């Protein structure tokens, strides 16, 4: 039985571990080892995660299975979102679930929670970015009703890559 609770600063080490492991599992096979290491040291650090955890416009929730953290959700209200100009919306910045636990419907429960939060905040839509080569995630989001509305280019090392921006109208 998956339990979900609000994360606290005390969870930062486990959140970092899950963040780095899931990132490597997703992007590692498609990028150089150096590009992955550089990304991790610049973007998924203990300091950055701790700062995100205390941001009043961001919310973290952890998924627990048999006493072990198996994934987490991070949502951002306007003002803390990763793209500018998307007012009256909620960003699902991360739904990270350990590969070994993905069959337990952890991601579904976390997404349901994100949509519930969006309803409570009375936003017009929920949006997210997903790497264009992460077909499994794209299908998952489409099942919830998310549709592509833009593309965002980012660099993994020196290689440009695209995130599909997808939204769910509330």
GROMACS .gro file of C-alpha atoms in nm:
model
  170
    1UNK     CA    1   0.000   0.000   0.000
    2UNK     CA    2   0.153   0.329  -0.113
    3UNK     CA    3   0.137   0.613   0.137
    4UNK     CA    4   0.186   0.974   0.031
    5UNK     CA    5   0.284   1.252   0.266
    6UNK     CA    6   0.416   1.605   0.245
    7UNK     CA    7   0.796   1.612   0.229
    8UNK     CA    8   1.009   1.804   0.474
    9UNK     CA    9   1.369   1.920   0.482
   10UNK     CA   10   1.448   1.599   0.672
   11UNK     CA   11   1.375   1.409   0.348
   12UNK     CA   12   1.634   1.597   0.142
   13UNK     CA   13   1.896   1.318   0.131
   14UNK     CA   14   1.648   1.055   0.011
   15UNK     CA   15   1.494   1.299  -0.238
   16UNK     CA   16   1.839   1.368  -0.380
   17UNK     CA   17   1.913   0.998  -0.411
   18UNK     CA   18   1.586   0.931  -0.596
   19UNK     CA   19   1.635   1.240  -0.815
   20UNK     CA   20   1.981   1.139  -0.925
   21UNK     CA   21   1.901   0.771  -0.974
   22UNK     CA   22   1.586   0.829  -1.177
   23UNK     CA   23   1.760   1.095  -1.386
   24UNK     CA   24   2.045   0.857  -1.470
   25UNK     CA   25   1.800   0.575  -1.547
   26UNK     CA   26   1.606   0.798  -1.787
   27UNK     CA   27   1.880   1.001  -1.957
   28UNK     CA   28   2.191   0.788  -1.903
   29UNK     CA   29   2.143   0.547  -2.194
   30UNK     CA   30   2.100   0.837  -2.438
   31UNK     CA   31   2.378   1.074  -2.327
   32UNK     CA   32   2.746   1.070  -2.249
   33UNK     CA   33   2.858   0.989  -1.898
   34UNK     CA   34   3.026   1.331  -1.877
   35UNK     CA   35   2.707   1.513  -1.980
   36UNK     CA   36   2.511   1.328  -1.711
   37UNK     CA   37   2.773   1.399  -1.443
   38UNK     CA   38   2.780   1.767  -1.536
   39UNK     CA   39   2.403   1.794  -1.523
   40UNK     CA   40   2.387   1.624  -1.183
   41UNK     CA   41   2.656   1.844  -1.030
   42UNK     CA   42   2.494   2.161  -1.164
   43UNK     CA   43   2.125   2.085  -1.119
   44UNK     CA   44   2.054   1.799  -0.878
   45UNK     CA   45   2.253   1.892  -0.571
   46UNK     CA   46   2.174   1.880  -0.203
   47UNK     CA   47   2.193   2.260  -0.179
   48UNK     CA   48   1.954   2.319  -0.470
   49UNK     CA   49   1.707   2.061  -0.347
   50UNK     CA   50   1.712   2.206   0.005
   51UNK     CA   51   1.640   2.552  -0.137
   52UNK     CA   52   1.350   2.413  -0.343
   53UNK     CA   53   1.207   2.240  -0.036
   54UNK     CA   54   1.168   2.568   0.153
   55UNK     CA   55   1.021   2.764  -0.140
   56UNK     CA   56   0.668   2.860  -0.030
   57UNK     CA   57   0.540   2.832  -0.390
   58UNK     CA   58   0.666   2.475  -0.432
   59UNK     CA   59   0.524   2.161  -0.274
   60UNK     CA   60   0.691   1.823  -0.242
   61UNK     CA   61   0.519   1.495  -0.160
   62UNK     CA   62   0.689   1.161  -0.106
   63UNK     CA   63   0.555   0.817  -0.185
   64UNK     CA   64   0.635   0.549   0.072
   65UNK     CA   65   0.605   0.173   0.019
   66UNK     CA   66   0.679  -0.060   0.310
   67UNK     CA   67   0.868   0.215   0.492
   68UNK     CA   68   1.086   0.302   0.191
   69UNK     CA   69   1.066   0.617  -0.019
   70UNK     CA   70   1.001   0.504  -0.376
   71UNK     CA   71   0.924   0.834  -0.546
   72UNK     CA   72   0.813   1.192  -0.513
   73UNK     CA   73   0.613   1.473  -0.666
   74UNK     CA   74   0.713   1.837  -0.695
   75UNK     CA   75   0.459   2.099  -0.804
   76UNK     CA   76   0.525   2.469  -0.855
   77UNK     CA   77   0.282   2.755  -0.831
   78UNK     CA   78   0.324   3.063  -1.051
   79UNK     CA   79   0.640   3.250  -0.954
   80UNK     CA   80   0.843   2.932  -0.899
   81UNK     CA   81   0.776   2.764  -1.231
   82UNK     CA   82   1.049   2.662  -1.474
   83UNK     CA   83   0.888   2.850  -1.766
   84UNK     CA   84   0.778   3.212  -1.753
   85UNK     CA   85   0.444   3.354  -1.853
   86UNK     CA   86   0.223   3.058  -1.758
   87UNK     CA   87   0.013   3.238  -1.498
   88UNK     CA   88  -0.290   3.085  -1.326
   89UNK     CA   89  -0.140   2.740  -1.367
   90UNK     CA   90   0.032   2.469  -1.168
   91UNK     CA   91   0.350   2.306  -1.295
   92UNK     CA   92   0.420   1.941  -1.229
   93UNK     CA   93   0.796   1.976  -1.232
   94UNK     CA   94   0.880   1.624  -1.118
   95UNK     CA   95   0.713   1.292  -1.079
   96UNK     CA   96   1.011   1.073  -1.005
   97UNK     CA   97   0.952   0.706  -0.927
   98UNK     CA   98   1.223   0.445  -0.892
   99UNK     CA   99   1.223   0.213  -1.192
  100UNK     CA  100   1.171  -0.096  -0.975
  101UNK     CA  101   0.854   0.057  -0.828
  102UNK     CA  102   0.690   0.196  -1.143
  103UNK     CA  103   0.452  -0.100  -1.177
  104UNK     CA  104   0.295  -0.017  -0.837
  105UNK     CA  105   0.094   0.279  -0.977
  106UNK     CA  106   0.295   0.526  -0.767
  107UNK     CA  107   0.305   0.774  -1.054
  108UNK     CA  108  -0.073   0.756  -1.094
  109UNK     CA  109  -0.130   0.838  -0.728
  110UNK     CA  110   0.116   1.128  -0.743
  111UNK     CA  111  -0.049   1.268  -1.058
  112UNK     CA  112  -0.394   1.240  -0.900
  113UNK     CA  113  -0.260   1.442  -0.608
  114UNK     CA  114  -0.119   1.708  -0.843
  115UNK     CA  115  -0.455   1.742  -1.016
  116UNK     CA  116  -0.631   1.764  -0.679
  117UNK     CA  117  -0.394   2.045  -0.574
  118UNK     CA  118  -0.467   2.225  -0.902
  119UNK     CA  119  -0.839   2.205  -0.832
  120UNK     CA  120  -0.787   2.338  -0.479
  121UNK     CA  121  -0.581   2.629  -0.615
  122UNK     CA  122  -0.848   2.695  -0.881
  123UNK     CA  123  -0.592   2.725  -1.162
  124UNK     CA  124  -0.688   2.716  -1.530
  125UNK     CA  125  -0.454   2.432  -1.617
  126UNK     CA  126  -0.175   2.199  -1.505
  127UNK     CA  127   0.135   2.179  -1.721
  128UNK     CA  128   0.462   1.990  -1.735
  129UNK     CA  129   0.766   1.930  -1.951
  130UNK     CA  130   0.865   1.582  -2.063
  131UNK     CA  131   1.166   1.476  -2.266
  132UNK     CA  132   1.052   1.399  -2.620
  133UNK     CA  133   1.223   1.056  -2.610
  134UNK     CA  134   1.050   0.948  -2.289
  135UNK     CA  135   0.766   0.774  -2.471
  136UNK     CA  136   0.646   0.586  -2.164
  137UNK     CA  137   0.600   0.912  -1.971
  138UNK     CA  138   0.431   1.087  -2.264
  139UNK     CA  139   0.175   0.805  -2.289
  140UNK     CA  140   0.123   0.822  -1.912
  141UNK     CA  141   0.050   1.197  -1.926
  142UNK     CA  142  -0.178   1.159  -2.228
  143UNK     CA  143  -0.386   0.906  -2.032
  144UNK     CA  144  -0.455   1.183  -1.781
  145UNK     CA  145  -0.563   1.417  -2.063
  146UNK     CA  146  -0.244   1.620  -2.108
  147UNK     CA  147  -0.183   1.754  -2.459
  148UNK     CA  148   0.126   1.908  -2.617
  149UNK     CA  149   0.122   2.287  -2.647
  150UNK     CA  150   0.488   2.384  -2.702
  151UNK     CA  151   0.848   2.263  -2.716
  152UNK     CA  152   1.133   2.374  -2.490
  153UNK     CA  153   1.494   2.311  -2.598
  154UNK     CA  154   1.757   2.239  -2.334
  155UNK     CA  155   2.117   2.122  -2.351
  156UNK     CA  156   2.256   1.801  -2.210
  157UNK     CA  157   2.622   1.881  -2.232
  158UNK     CA  158   2.661   2.028  -2.578
  159UNK     CA  159   2.369   1.838  -2.731
  160UNK     CA  160   2.036   2.017  -2.774
  161UNK     CA  161   1.735   1.813  -2.664
  162UNK     CA  162   1.364   1.889  -2.650
  163UNK     CA  163   1.104   1.876  -2.381
  164UNK     CA  164   0.743   1.863  -2.491
  165UNK     CA  165   0.537   2.104  -2.285
  166UNK     CA  166   0.200   1.947  -2.214
  167UNK     CA  167  -0.104   2.081  -2.033
  168UNK     CA  168  -0.429   1.963  -1.885
  169UNK     CA  169  -0.711   2.217  -1.892
  170UNK     CA  170  -0.900   2.217  -1.562
   0.00000   0.00000   0.00000
